[in-house]
Amino acid sequence: VNPAYVPESAEERRFLASYDPRAYDAIGVTVDVVVLTIRAGGLSVLLVNRTSFPHRGAWALPGGFVAVDEDLDAAAKRELAEETGLKLDGTGAGAHLEQLRTYGRPGRDPRMRVISVVYLALVPDLPTPGTLVRPALRGSARSGGSDASDARFWAVDDLAGEGAGALAFDHGSIVADAVERARAKLEYTPLATSFTAEPFTLGELRRIYEAVWGVSLHAPNFRRKVLSTPGFVLPVGERSEPGDGGGRPAELYRRGDATLLHPAFLRPPA
Amino acid sequence: VNPAYVPESAEERRFLASYDPRAYDAIGVTVDVVVLTIRAGGLSVLLVNRTSFPHRGAWALPGGFVAVDEDLDAAAKRELAEETGLKLDGTGAGAHLEQLRTYGRPGRDPRMRVISVVYLALVPDLPTPGTLVRPALRGSARSGGSDASDARFWAVDDLAGEGAGALAFDHGSIVADAVERARAKLEYTPLATSFTAEPFTLGELRRIYEAVWGVSLHAPNFRRKVLSTPGFVLPVGERSEPGDGGGRPAELYRRGDATLLHPAFLRPPA
DNA sequence: GCAAAAGTGTTCTATGTACACCCATGT
DNA sequence: ACATGGGTGTACATAGAACACTTTTGC
């Protein structure tokens, strides 16, 4: 019986009193989170090193079992914070969280039949304290009961080099699915802005596209296309500090209110 | 313990012998299927009328609980066949099945905490026997144990007219999500061809776009765009039978091998 | 002055749209 | 003959790619 449900009639109450949920076999429900960010010019994914049995020592996505009265999104945020210290809530300046898909192949987890609802998060690479916190490192205070001891970002290109089979469970192919989703979403949504803190320059935005897609883009045309897409970015009216090796300071922008890009930003053909 | 898992080491065997899956609360896992087709020029969804308690008498998506050793896709096909008679397997001439997303809000099902993995199917409207069978009507032979007594297609526009709240559980908003997914997918994939049997004419294909998007398209330009998109359709080399009210017989085509359309087929702006 | 990054102008080409017109069939 | 749906030709408008060039900073 579901404690979160409020009966609406006497008939409902009668039915629920005689209902046995144990009539169905138990299936475990977990959430996992693929956190992507841009580090050192490359797309990177946040992984945890497992300490307990299934795939002990292997790197895996942060995640865990859903509580019986807990919403799926909330479970994803909770497990992510518990295992890595990364908090997506708060003022939420830029972090994006969406459901990727659900993986349920029998035999994917040795403990029991488990289906995993996997979320995709896109976050800025913030080394400073703020609403987004760097993942906890070994030795920092953590609440007990978790499977993970250490968390770090891995460049997705390096993962392909070691072979996707190096990740625990089916997490290698899940990361591949997530990367492809992110690449596709940059084409028709303004989600590239979720990879950077505000305010940002158009050069930073362009380097995000270049890192995620693995291409180089023509800077002048990129600028024109972004500015001519309604609702993509809004000018702040200030200029950035100049960088090290010179270069003209860039104008600063923040996210616009568009959720879809018209026209779309298509990847250059092969 | 998961019976579908084959241990790979003695250490694994030892761990599994001492593992208690009942340490976690039970959460029910169901699959539901949104079957869309084009009927009488309108986008339609397949619903079943519930006979047993939760939302008895209301129309709902076909679906049900996943067996403990059953893959999610297989469960979706099984529940669909059991409750409606519609079989997606076989030669599979054209039917498309993909995961839509997973719905898990606590309180969405009065029986217990249930998360539903929802699938989206696009099928041709085939009134004749074949690999795709019309949904079973009241009184036809069905295996016992199912919740559904009757199945029929509803025009999605009519559902909006009666209010989305008329559907059982949260199925009204699920159908809305599925329709939006279908509309978007027609833009960048050749999935419109899944709504028709082969071979088809370009006029039939155009009317599918018009029905799903609710617009009217310029026939000559539609033709040129389809034929200039590599891998979308392949000419069969024959012509259709002429229709009732006259009109030149059309050339026949079948699906090409493309999975993505380059360039994309964008909806006309509002 | 030179390098580096930002930003503007202009040209050329590809793509999308609109309109006119021809073709093959039923009534 | 006319209506109906299929199919082709062509011109116009807009969007994208390429290239040259100017601006503002650090060294």
Coordinates of C-alpha atoms (C1' of nucleotides) in Angstrom, one line a residue:
Chain A
V1 CA 0.0 0.0 0.0
N2 CA 1.3 3.4 -1.0
P3 CA 1.5 5.7 2.0
A4 CA 1.8 8.8 -0.2
Y5 CA -1.6 8.2 -1.7
V6 CA -4.7 9.9 -0.3
P7 CA -7.9 7.9 -0.9
E8 CA -10.7 9.8 -2.5
S9 CA -13.7 7.6 -1.6
A10 CA -14.9 4.9 0.7
E11 CA -14.7 2.4 -2.1
E12 CA -11.1 3.2 -2.6
R13 CA -10.4 2.7 1.1
R14 CA -12.0 -0.7 1.1
F15 CA -10.0 -1.8 -1.9
L16 CA -6.7 -0.7 -0.5
A17 CA -7.3 -2.4 2.8
S18 CA -7.5 -5.8 1.0
Y19 CA -4.7 -5.1 -1.5
D20 CA -1.4 -7.1 -1.1
P21 CA 1.5 -5.5 -2.9
R22 CA 3.6 -8.6 -2.3
A23 CA 1.7 -10.4 -5.0
Y24 CA 4.3 -9.1 -7.4
D25 CA 8.0 -10.0 -7.3
A26 CA 10.3 -7.4 -5.9
I27 CA 12.3 -5.4 -8.4
G28 CA 14.9 -2.9 -7.2
V29 CA 14.7 0.7 -8.4
T30 CA 17.8 2.8 -8.5
V31 CA 18.7 6.2 -9.9
D32 CA 22.1 7.0 -11.5
V33 CA 23.3 10.4 -12.6
V34 CA 25.6 11.2 -15.5
V35 CA 27.2 14.6 -14.6
L36 CA 28.9 16.2 -17.5
T37 CA 31.1 19.3 -17.5
I38 CA 33.9 20.8 -19.5
R39 CA 37.4 20.5 -17.9
A40 CA 40.6 21.5 -19.6
G41 CA 38.8 21.9 -22.8
G42 CA 37.4 18.4 -22.8
L43 CA 34.0 16.9 -22.0
S44 CA 34.3 15.1 -18.7
V45 CA 32.0 12.8 -16.6
L46 CA 31.9 12.5 -12.8
L47 CA 32.5 8.9 -11.6
V48 CA 32.8 7.3 -8.1
N49 CA 35.1 4.5 -7.1
R50 CA 33.1 1.6 -5.7
T51 CA 34.2 0.2 -2.3
S52 CA 31.5 -2.4 -1.7
F53 CA 31.0 -5.6 -3.6
P54 CA 29.5 -5.5 -7.0
H55 CA 32.4 -4.3 -9.1
R56 CA 34.4 -3.2 -6.1
G57 CA 37.3 -1.0 -7.2
A58 CA 35.7 -0.1 -10.5
W59 CA 34.5 3.4 -11.5
A60 CA 30.8 3.9 -11.7
L61 CA 28.1 6.5 -12.0
P62 CA 26.9 8.0 -8.7
G63 CA 23.5 6.6 -7.7
G64 CA 21.6 4.3 -5.5
F65 CA 18.3 2.9 -4.5
V66 CA 15.1 5.1 -4.5
A67 CA 13.3 5.5 -1.2
V68 CA 9.7 4.2 -1.2
D69 CA 8.2 7.7 -0.8
E70 CA 10.8 9.7 -2.7
D71 CA 10.4 11.3 -6.1
L72 CA 12.8 10.2 -8.8
D73 CA 14.4 13.6 -9.4
A74 CA 14.8 14.1 -5.6
A75 CA 16.5 10.7 -5.3
A76 CA 18.9 11.6 -8.1
K77 CA 19.9 14.8 -6.4
R78 CA 20.2 13.1 -3.0
E79 CA 22.4 10.3 -4.2
L80 CA 24.6 12.7 -6.2
A81 CA 25.1 14.9 -3.1
E82 CA 25.7 11.9 -0.8
E83 CA 28.3 10.2 -3.0
T84 CA 30.1 13.2 -4.5
G85 CA 29.2 16.3 -2.5
L86 CA 27.8 18.0 -5.7
K87 CA 24.6 19.9 -4.9
L88 CA 22.3 20.8 -7.8
D89 CA 19.8 22.6 -5.7
G90 CA 20.1 26.0 -4.1
T91 CA 19.9 29.0 -6.4
G92 CA 20.6 26.5 -9.2
A93 CA 22.6 29.0 -11.3
G94 CA 22.8 27.1 -14.5
A95 CA 22.8 23.4 -13.5
H96 CA 20.5 21.3 -15.7
L97 CA 19.0 18.0 -14.8
E98 CA 16.9 15.8 -17.0
Q99 CA 15.9 12.2 -17.3
L100 CA 18.1 10.3 -19.8
R101 CA 16.4 6.9 -20.0
T102 CA 15.8 3.8 -18.0
Y103 CA 18.0 0.7 -18.2
G104 CA 16.5 -2.6 -17.1
R105 CA 18.2 -5.5 -18.8
P106 CA 17.9 -8.6 -16.5
G107 CA 21.3 -9.6 -15.3
R108 CA 22.7 -6.1 -15.3
D109 CA 23.1 -6.1 -11.5
P110 CA 24.2 -9.3 -9.7
R111 CA 22.4 -8.4 -6.4
M112 CA 18.9 -8.6 -7.7
R113 CA 16.7 -7.5 -10.6
V114 CA 17.4 -3.8 -10.8
I115 CA 16.1 -1.1 -13.1
S116 CA 18.0 2.2 -13.1
V117 CA 16.4 5.5 -14.0
V118 CA 19.3 7.5 -15.3
Y119 CA 19.5 11.2 -15.2
L120 CA 21.8 13.6 -17.1
A121 CA 23.2 16.7 -15.5
L122 CA 25.1 19.5 -17.2
V123 CA 27.1 21.7 -14.8
P124 CA 29.6 24.4 -15.0
D125 CA 33.2 23.5 -13.9
L126 CA 33.2 25.5 -10.7
P127 CA 36.4 25.2 -8.6
T128 CA 35.2 27.8 -6.1
P129 CA 32.5 27.5 -3.4
G130 CA 29.0 28.3 -4.4
T131 CA 25.8 26.7 -5.1
L132 CA 27.7 24.1 -7.0
V133 CA 30.4 22.4 -4.9
R134 CA 33.3 20.3 -6.2
P135 CA 33.0 16.6 -5.6
A136 CA 34.2 15.5 -2.2
L137 CA 37.7 14.0 -2.2
R138 CA 39.0 11.0 -0.3
G139 CA 39.0 11.7 3.5
S140 CA 36.4 14.4 3.5
A141 CA 33.4 14.0 5.8
R142 CA 30.7 11.8 4.3
S143 CA 27.6 10.3 5.8
G144 CA 27.8 6.5 6.2
G145 CA 26.0 3.9 4.2
S146 CA 27.2 4.9 0.8
D147 CA 29.1 2.7 -1.7
A148 CA 31.5 5.3 -2.9
S149 CA 34.8 6.4 -1.4
D150 CA 36.2 8.8 -4.0
A151 CA 34.8 10.9 -6.8
R152 CA 36.5 12.6 -9.7
F153 CA 35.9 13.7 -13.2
W154 CA 37.2 11.7 -16.1
A155 CA 37.6 13.0 -19.7
V156 CA 35.2 11.0 -21.8
D157 CA 37.8 10.6 -24.5
D158 CA 40.1 8.8 -21.9
L159 CA 37.3 6.4 -21.0
A160 CA 37.0 5.4 -24.6
G161 CA 40.7 4.8 -24.6
E162 CA 40.6 2.4 -21.6
G163 CA 37.6 0.7 -23.2
A164 CA 34.0 1.2 -22.0
G165 CA 34.2 -2.2 -20.4
A166 CA 36.3 -0.7 -17.6
L167 CA 33.2 0.9 -15.9
A168 CA 31.0 -1.0 -13.5
F169 CA 27.7 -2.5 -14.5
D170 CA 26.5 -1.2 -17.9
H171 CA 27.7 2.3 -17.0
G172 CA 30.1 2.5 -20.0
S173 CA 27.3 2.3 -22.5
I174 CA 25.1 4.6 -20.4
V175 CA 27.8 7.3 -20.5
A176 CA 28.0 6.9 -24.2
D177 CA 24.3 7.4 -24.5
A178 CA 24.5 10.5 -22.3
V179 CA 27.2 12.0 -24.3
E180 CA 25.3 11.5 -27.5
R181 CA 22.2 13.1 -25.9
A182 CA 24.2 16.1 -24.8
R183 CA 25.7 16.5 -28.3
A184 CA 22.3 16.4 -29.8
K185 CA 20.7 18.7 -27.3
L186 CA 23.2 21.5 -28.0
E187 CA 21.8 21.6 -31.5
Y188 CA 18.3 22.6 -30.7
T189 CA 18.4 23.9 -27.1
P190 CA 20.4 26.6 -25.3
L191 CA 21.8 24.0 -22.9
A192 CA 25.4 24.8 -23.8
T193 CA 24.9 27.7 -21.4
S194 CA 24.5 25.2 -18.5
F195 CA 28.2 24.3 -18.9
T196 CA 29.3 27.8 -17.8
A197 CA 28.7 30.2 -15.0
E198 CA 27.1 33.6 -15.7
P199 CA 28.1 36.0 -17.0
F200 CA 30.0 34.4 -19.9
T201 CA 31.6 35.5 -23.2
L202 CA 30.7 34.2 -26.6
G203 CA 34.2 32.8 -26.9
E204 CA 33.5 30.7 -23.8
L205 CA 30.2 29.6 -25.3
R206 CA 31.9 28.7 -28.6
R207 CA 34.6 26.6 -26.8
I208 CA 31.8 24.6 -25.1
Y209 CA 30.4 23.7 -28.5
E210 CA 33.8 22.9 -29.7
A211 CA 34.6 20.6 -26.7
V212 CA 31.3 18.8 -26.8
W213 CA 31.2 18.2 -30.5
G214 CA 35.0 17.8 -31.0
V215 CA 35.1 20.3 -33.8
S216 CA 36.4 23.8 -34.4
L217 CA 33.9 26.5 -35.3
H218 CA 34.2 29.8 -37.2
A219 CA 34.2 32.4 -34.5
P220 CA 32.7 35.4 -36.4
N221 CA 29.8 33.3 -37.8
F222 CA 29.3 31.7 -34.5
R223 CA 28.8 35.1 -32.9
R224 CA 26.3 36.2 -35.5
K225 CA 24.3 33.0 -35.3
V226 CA 24.1 33.2 -31.5
L227 CA 23.1 36.9 -31.5
S228 CA 20.5 36.3 -34.2
T229 CA 18.8 33.5 -32.4
P230 CA 16.0 35.0 -30.3
G231 CA 16.2 34.3 -26.5
F232 CA 19.5 32.5 -26.6
V233 CA 21.7 35.0 -24.8
L234 CA 21.1 38.5 -23.3
P235 CA 23.8 41.2 -23.3
V236 CA 24.9 42.3 -19.8
G237 CA 26.4 45.5 -21.0
E238 CA 29.9 45.0 -19.5
R239 CA 33.2 43.6 -20.8
S240 CA 35.3 40.8 -19.5
E241 CA 38.8 41.2 -18.0
P242 CA 41.4 40.7 -20.6
G243 CA 43.2 37.4 -20.6
D244 CA 46.9 36.5 -20.2
G245 CA 48.3 36.5 -23.7
G246 CA 46.5 39.6 -24.7
G247 CA 43.3 39.9 -26.8
R248 CA 40.5 42.3 -26.8
P249 CA 38.1 42.0 -23.8
A250 CA 34.8 40.4 -24.8
E251 CA 31.3 41.5 -24.1
L252 CA 29.5 39.6 -21.4
Y253 CA 26.1 37.7 -21.7
R254 CA 23.7 35.7 -19.6
R255 CA 21.2 33.0 -20.6
G256 CA 18.1 34.1 -22.4
D257 CA 14.6 32.7 -21.8
A258 CA 14.4 30.5 -24.8
T259 CA 14.0 26.7 -24.2
L260 CA 14.3 25.8 -27.9
L261 CA 16.6 27.4 -30.5
H262 CA 14.9 28.6 -33.7
P263 CA 16.7 28.2 -36.0
A264 CA 18.7 25.2 -34.7
F265 CA 22.4 25.1 -34.3
L266 CA 23.4 22.1 -36.5
R267 CA 26.7 20.3 -36.1
P268 CA 28.9 20.6 -39.2
P269 CA 28.5 17.5 -41.4
A270 CA 31.2 14.9 -40.7
Chain B
V1 CA 19.0 -12.5 -5.7
N2 CA 18.8 -12.1 -9.4
P3 CA 18.2 -15.5 -11.1
A4 CA 19.2 -14.1 -14.5
Y5 CA 22.7 -13.2 -13.4
V6 CA 25.6 -15.6 -13.9
P7 CA 28.3 -15.2 -11.3
E8 CA 31.8 -14.8 -12.7
S9 CA 33.9 -15.7 -9.6
A10 CA 33.8 -17.5 -6.3
E11 CA 33.9 -14.2 -4.5
E12 CA 30.8 -13.2 -6.3
R13 CA 29.1 -16.4 -5.4
R14 CA 29.9 -15.9 -1.7
F15 CA 28.6 -12.3 -1.7
L16 CA 25.4 -13.3 -3.4
A17 CA 24.7 -16.1 -0.9
S18 CA 24.6 -13.6 1.9
Y19 CA 22.7 -10.8 0.1
D20 CA 19.2 -10.0 1.2
P21 CA 17.2 -8.1 -1.5
R22 CA 14.4 -7.5 1.0
A23 CA 16.6 -4.9 2.8
Y24 CA 15.0 -2.3 0.5
D25 CA 11.3 -1.4 0.3
A26 CA 9.3 -2.8 -2.5
I27 CA 8.5 -0.5 -5.4
G28 CA 6.3 -1.7 -8.2
V29 CA 7.6 -1.5 -11.8
T30 CA 5.2 -1.3 -14.6
V31 CA 5.4 -0.7 -18.4
D32 CA 2.8 1.3 -20.3
V33 CA 2.6 1.8 -24.0
V34 CA 1.4 4.8 -26.0
V35 CA 0.4 3.5 -29.4
L36 CA -0.1 6.2 -31.9
T37 CA -1.5 5.8 -35.4
I38 CA -3.3 7.9 -38.0
R39 CA -7.0 7.3 -38.3
A40 CA -9.4 9.2 -40.5
G41 CA -6.8 11.9 -41.0
G42 CA -6.2 12.4 -37.3
L43 CA -3.5 11.3 -34.8
S44 CA -5.0 8.7 -32.5
V45 CA -4.0 6.8 -29.4
L46 CA -4.9 3.3 -28.3
L47 CA -6.6 3.1 -24.9
V48 CA -8.1 0.4 -22.8
N49 CA -11.1 0.6 -20.5
R50 CA -10.3 -0.5 -17.0
T51 CA -12.5 -3.1 -15.3
S52 CA -10.7 -3.5 -12.0
F53 CA -10.4 -1.1 -9.2
P54 CA -8.0 1.7 -9.6
H55 CA -9.8 4.1 -11.9
R56 CA -12.4 1.4 -12.9
G57 CA -14.3 2.5 -16.0
A58 CA -11.7 5.1 -17.0
W59 CA -9.7 4.9 -20.2
A60 CA -6.0 4.1 -19.7
L61 CA -2.8 3.2 -21.5
P62 CA -2.3 -0.5 -22.0
G63 CA 0.4 -1.8 -19.6
G64 CA 1.1 -3.7 -16.5
F65 CA 3.7 -5.1 -14.1
V66 CA 7.1 -6.3 -15.3
A67 CA 8.0 -9.9 -14.6
V68 CA 11.1 -10.3 -12.5
D69 CA 13.2 -11.8 -15.2
E70 CA 11.7 -10.0 -18.2
D71 CA 13.3 -7.3 -20.2
L72 CA 11.5 -3.9 -20.3
D73 CA 10.9 -3.9 -24.1
A74 CA 9.6 -7.5 -23.9
A75 CA 7.2 -6.6 -21.1
A76 CA 5.9 -3.7 -23.1
K77 CA 5.2 -5.9 -26.1
R78 CA 3.6 -8.6 -23.9
E79 CA 1.3 -6.3 -22.1
L80 CA 0.2 -4.6 -25.3
A81 CA -0.6 -7.9 -26.9
E82 CA -2.4 -9.2 -23.8
E83 CA -4.6 -6.1 -23.4
T84 CA -5.3 -5.1 -26.9
G85 CA -4.3 -7.9 -29.3
L86 CA -1.8 -5.7 -31.0
K87 CA 1.4 -7.6 -31.8
L88 CA 4.5 -5.5 -32.7
D89 CA 6.8 -8.5 -33.3
G90 CA 6.8 -10.8 -36.3
T91 CA 8.1 -9.4 -39.5
G92 CA 7.7 -6.0 -37.9
A93 CA 6.9 -4.2 -41.2
G94 CA 7.2 -0.6 -40.1
A95 CA 6.2 -0.7 -36.4
H96 CA 8.4 1.5 -34.2
L97 CA 8.9 1.1 -30.5
E98 CA 11.1 3.3 -28.3
Q99 CA 11.2 4.3 -24.7
L100 CA 9.5 7.6 -23.9
R101 CA 10.4 8.2 -20.3
T102 CA 9.8 6.9 -16.8
Y103 CA 7.1 8.3 -14.5
G104 CA 7.5 7.8 -10.8
R105 CA 5.8 10.5 -8.8
P106 CA 4.8 9.1 -5.4
G107 CA 1.1 8.9 -5.1
R108 CA 0.4 8.4 -8.8
D109 CA -0.9 4.9 -8.2
P110 CA -3.1 4.1 -5.1
R111 CA -2.1 0.5 -4.9
M112 CA 1.5 1.0 -4.0
R113 CA 4.5 3.0 -5.0
V114 CA 4.8 2.4 -8.7
I115 CA 7.1 3.7 -11.3
S116 CA 6.1 3.2 -14.9
V117 CA 8.5 2.9 -17.8
V118 CA 6.5 4.3 -20.7
Y119 CA 7.1 3.2 -24.3
L120 CA 6.0 5.0 -27.5
A121 CA 4.9 2.9 -30.5
L122 CA 4.1 4.3 -34.0
V123 CA 2.1 1.9 -36.1
P124 CA 0.3 1.9 -39.4
D125 CA -3.5 1.9 -39.3
L126 CA -3.9 -1.7 -40.6
P127 CA -7.5 -2.9 -40.6
T128 CA -6.6 -6.2 -42.3
P129 CA -4.9 -9.2 -40.8
G130 CA -1.2 -9.3 -40.9
T131 CA 1.8 -8.9 -38.6
L132 CA -0.2 -6.0 -37.0
V133 CA -3.6 -7.0 -35.7
R134 CA -6.4 -4.7 -34.8
P135 CA -7.1 -4.4 -31.1
A136 CA -9.4 -7.1 -29.7
L137 CA -12.9 -6.0 -29.2
R138 CA -15.3 -6.8 -26.4
G139 CA -16.2 -10.5 -26.4
S140 CA -13.2 -11.8 -28.3
A141 CA -11.1 -14.4 -26.7
R142 CA -8.5 -13.1 -24.3
S143 CA -6.3 -14.8 -21.7
G144 CA -7.4 -14.1 -18.1
G145 CA -5.7 -12.0 -15.5
S146 CA -5.8 -8.7 -17.4
D147 CA -7.2 -5.4 -16.3
A148 CA -8.6 -4.4 -19.6
S149 CA -11.9 -5.4 -21.2
D150 CA -12.1 -3.2 -24.3
A151 CA -9.6 -1.4 -26.4
R152 CA -10.1 1.3 -29.0
F153 CA -8.3 4.2 -30.7
W154 CA -9.2 7.8 -29.6
A155 CA -8.4 10.9 -31.6
V156 CA -5.9 12.9 -29.5
D157 CA -7.8 16.1 -30.3
D158 CA -11.0 14.5 -28.8
L159 CA -9.0 13.7 -25.6
A160 CA -8.1 17.3 -25.2
G161 CA -11.7 18.2 -25.7
E162 CA -12.9 16.0 -22.8
G163 CA -10.0 17.2 -20.7
A164 CA -6.8 15.3 -20.0
G165 CA -8.1 14.6 -16.5
A166 CA -10.5 12.0 -18.0
L167 CA -7.7 9.4 -18.3
A168 CA -6.7 7.1 -15.5
F169 CA -3.7 7.8 -13.3
D170 CA -1.4 10.4 -14.9
H171 CA -2.0 9.0 -18.4
G172 CA -3.4 12.2 -19.8
S173 CA -0.1 14.0 -19.4
I174 CA 1.8 11.0 -20.5
V175 CA -0.1 11.0 -23.8
A176 CA 0.6 14.7 -24.2
D177 CA 4.3 14.0 -23.7
A178 CA 4.2 11.2 -26.3
V179 CA 2.4 13.3 -28.9
E180 CA 5.0 16.0 -28.5
R181 CA 7.8 13.5 -28.8
A182 CA 6.2 12.1 -32.0
R183 CA 5.9 15.6 -33.4
A184 CA 9.5 16.4 -32.7
K185 CA 10.8 13.1 -34.0
L186 CA 9.1 13.6 -37.4
E187 CA 11.4 16.6 -37.8
Y188 CA 14.7 14.8 -37.7
T189 CA 14.0 11.1 -38.3
P190 CA 12.2 9.2 -41.0
L191 CA 9.7 7.9 -38.4
A192 CA 6.8 9.2 -40.4
T193 CA 7.2 6.1 -42.5
S194 CA 6.3 4.0 -39.5
F195 CA 2.7 5.3 -39.7
T196 CA 2.1 3.7 -43.1
A197 CA 2.4 0.3 -44.7
E198 CA 4.8 -0.3 -47.6
P199 CA 4.7 0.7 -50.3
F200 CA 3.4 4.2 -49.9
T201 CA 3.0 7.3 -52.0
L202 CA 4.5 10.7 -51.2
G203 CA 0.9 12.0 -50.8
E204 CA 0.3 9.5 -48.0
L205 CA 3.5 10.5 -46.4
R206 CA 2.6 14.2 -46.6
R207 CA -0.8 13.6 -45.1
I208 CA 1.0 11.9 -42.1
Y209 CA 3.0 15.0 -41.5
E210 CA -0.1 17.1 -41.9
A211 CA -2.1 15.0 -39.4
V212 CA 0.7 14.8 -36.7
W213 CA 1.6 18.5 -36.9
G214 CA -1.9 19.8 -37.6
V215 CA -0.8 21.9 -40.6
S216 CA -1.0 21.8 -44.3
L217 CA 2.1 21.4 -46.4
H218 CA 2.9 22.5 -49.9
A219 CA 2.8 19.3 -51.9
P220 CA 5.3 20.1 -54.7
N221 CA 8.0 21.3 -52.3
F222 CA 7.3 18.4 -49.9
R223 CA 8.0 16.0 -52.7
R224 CA 11.3 17.7 -53.6
K225 CA 12.4 17.8 -50.0
V226 CA 11.7 14.2 -49.4
L227 CA 13.4 13.0 -52.6
S228 CA 16.5 15.2 -51.9
T229 CA 17.0 13.8 -48.4
P230 CA 19.4 10.9 -48.7
G231 CA 18.1 7.6 -47.4
F232 CA 14.6 8.8 -46.6
V233 CA 12.6 6.9 -49.2
L234 CA 13.5 4.5 -52.1
P235 CA 11.5 4.4 -55.3
V236 CA 9.8 1.0 -56.0
G237 CA 9.3 1.7 -59.7
E238 CA 5.6 1.1 -59.8
R239 CA 2.5 3.3 -59.6
S240 CA -0.4 3.2 -57.2
E241 CA -4.0 2.3 -58.2
P242 CA -5.9 5.5 -59.0
G243 CA -8.3 6.7 -56.3
D244 CA -12.1 7.3 -56.4
G245 CA -12.5 10.9 -57.4
G246 CA -9.8 10.7 -60.1
G247 CA -6.3 12.0 -59.9
R248 CA -3.1 10.8 -61.4
P249 CA -1.6 7.5 -60.0
A250 CA 1.4 8.2 -57.8
E251 CA 4.8 6.6 -57.7
L252 CA 5.3 4.1 -54.9
Y253 CA 8.2 4.2 -52.4
R254 CA 9.5 2.3 -49.4
R255 CA 11.5 3.3 -46.4
G256 CA 15.2 4.1 -46.9
D257 CA 18.0 3.1 -44.6
A258 CA 18.6 6.5 -43.0
T259 CA 17.9 6.8 -39.2
L260 CA 18.4 10.6 -39.1
L261 CA 17.3 13.1 -41.7
H262 CA 20.0 15.5 -43.1
P263 CA 18.8 18.1 -43.6
A264 CA 16.0 18.1 -41.0
F265 CA 12.3 18.5 -41.8
L266 CA 11.4 21.5 -39.7
R267 CA 7.8 22.3 -38.8
P268 CA 6.6 25.6 -40.3
P269 CA 6.9 28.3 -37.7
A270 CA 3.6 29.0 -35.8
Chain C
dG1 C1' 55.6 46.2 -33.5
dC2 C1' 53.6 41.6 -33.0
dA3 C1' 50.5 38.1 -31.2
dA4 C1' 46.0 36.9 -29.7
dA5 C1' 41.2 37.2 -29.2
dA6 C1' 37.0 40.0 -30.3
dG7 C1' 34.1 41.9 -33.5
dT8 C1' 32.4 43.8 -38.5
dG9 C1' 31.6 43.9 -43.6
dT10 C1' 30.8 41.6 -47.7
dT11 C1' 30.4 38.0 -51.1
dC12 C1' 28.9 33.6 -52.6
dT13 C1' 26.2 29.5 -52.2
dA14 C1' 22.8 26.5 -50.5
dT15 C1' 18.3 26.0 -48.9
dG16 C1' 13.4 27.1 -48.4
dT17 C1' 9.2 29.1 -50.3
dA18 C1' 5.9 30.7 -53.6
dC19 C1' 3.6 30.6 -57.9
dA20 C1' 2.7 28.9 -62.5
dC21 C1' 2.0 25.2 -65.1
dC22 C1' 1.7 20.3 -67.1
dC23 C1' 0.2 15.2 -66.5
dA24 C1' -2.9 11.2 -65.8
dT25 C1' -6.9 9.6 -64.0
dG26 C1' -12.4 9.5 -62.8
dT27 C1' -17.0 11.4 -63.6
Chain D
dA1 C1' -15.1 19.4 -70.1
dC2 C1' -13.9 19.6 -65.5
dA3 C1' -12.4 18.1 -60.9
dT4 C1' -8.8 15.9 -58.4
dG5 C1' -4.4 14.6 -57.0
dG6 C1' 0.5 13.9 -58.9
dG7 C1' 4.5 16.0 -60.6
dT8 C1' 8.0 19.7 -62.9
dG9 C1' 10.1 24.5 -63.8
dT10 C1' 11.5 28.6 -62.2
dA11 C1' 12.2 32.8 -59.7
dC12 C1' 12.7 35.0 -55.3
dA13 C1' 14.0 35.4 -50.4
dT14 C1' 16.6 34.0 -46.7
dA15 C1' 20.1 31.5 -44.1
dG16 C1' 24.7 29.7 -43.8
dA17 C1' 29.8 29.5 -45.0
dA18 C1' 34.0 31.7 -46.3
dC19 C1' 37.2 35.4 -46.5
dA20 C1' 39.1 39.9 -45.7
dC21 C1' 39.7 43.3 -42.4
dT22 C1' 39.3 46.3 -38.1
dT23 C1' 39.5 46.8 -32.8
dT24 C1' 41.5 46.2 -28.3
dT25 C1' 44.3 44.1 -25.3
dG26 C1' 49.3 42.0 -23.4
dC27 C1' 54.1 41.5 -24.2

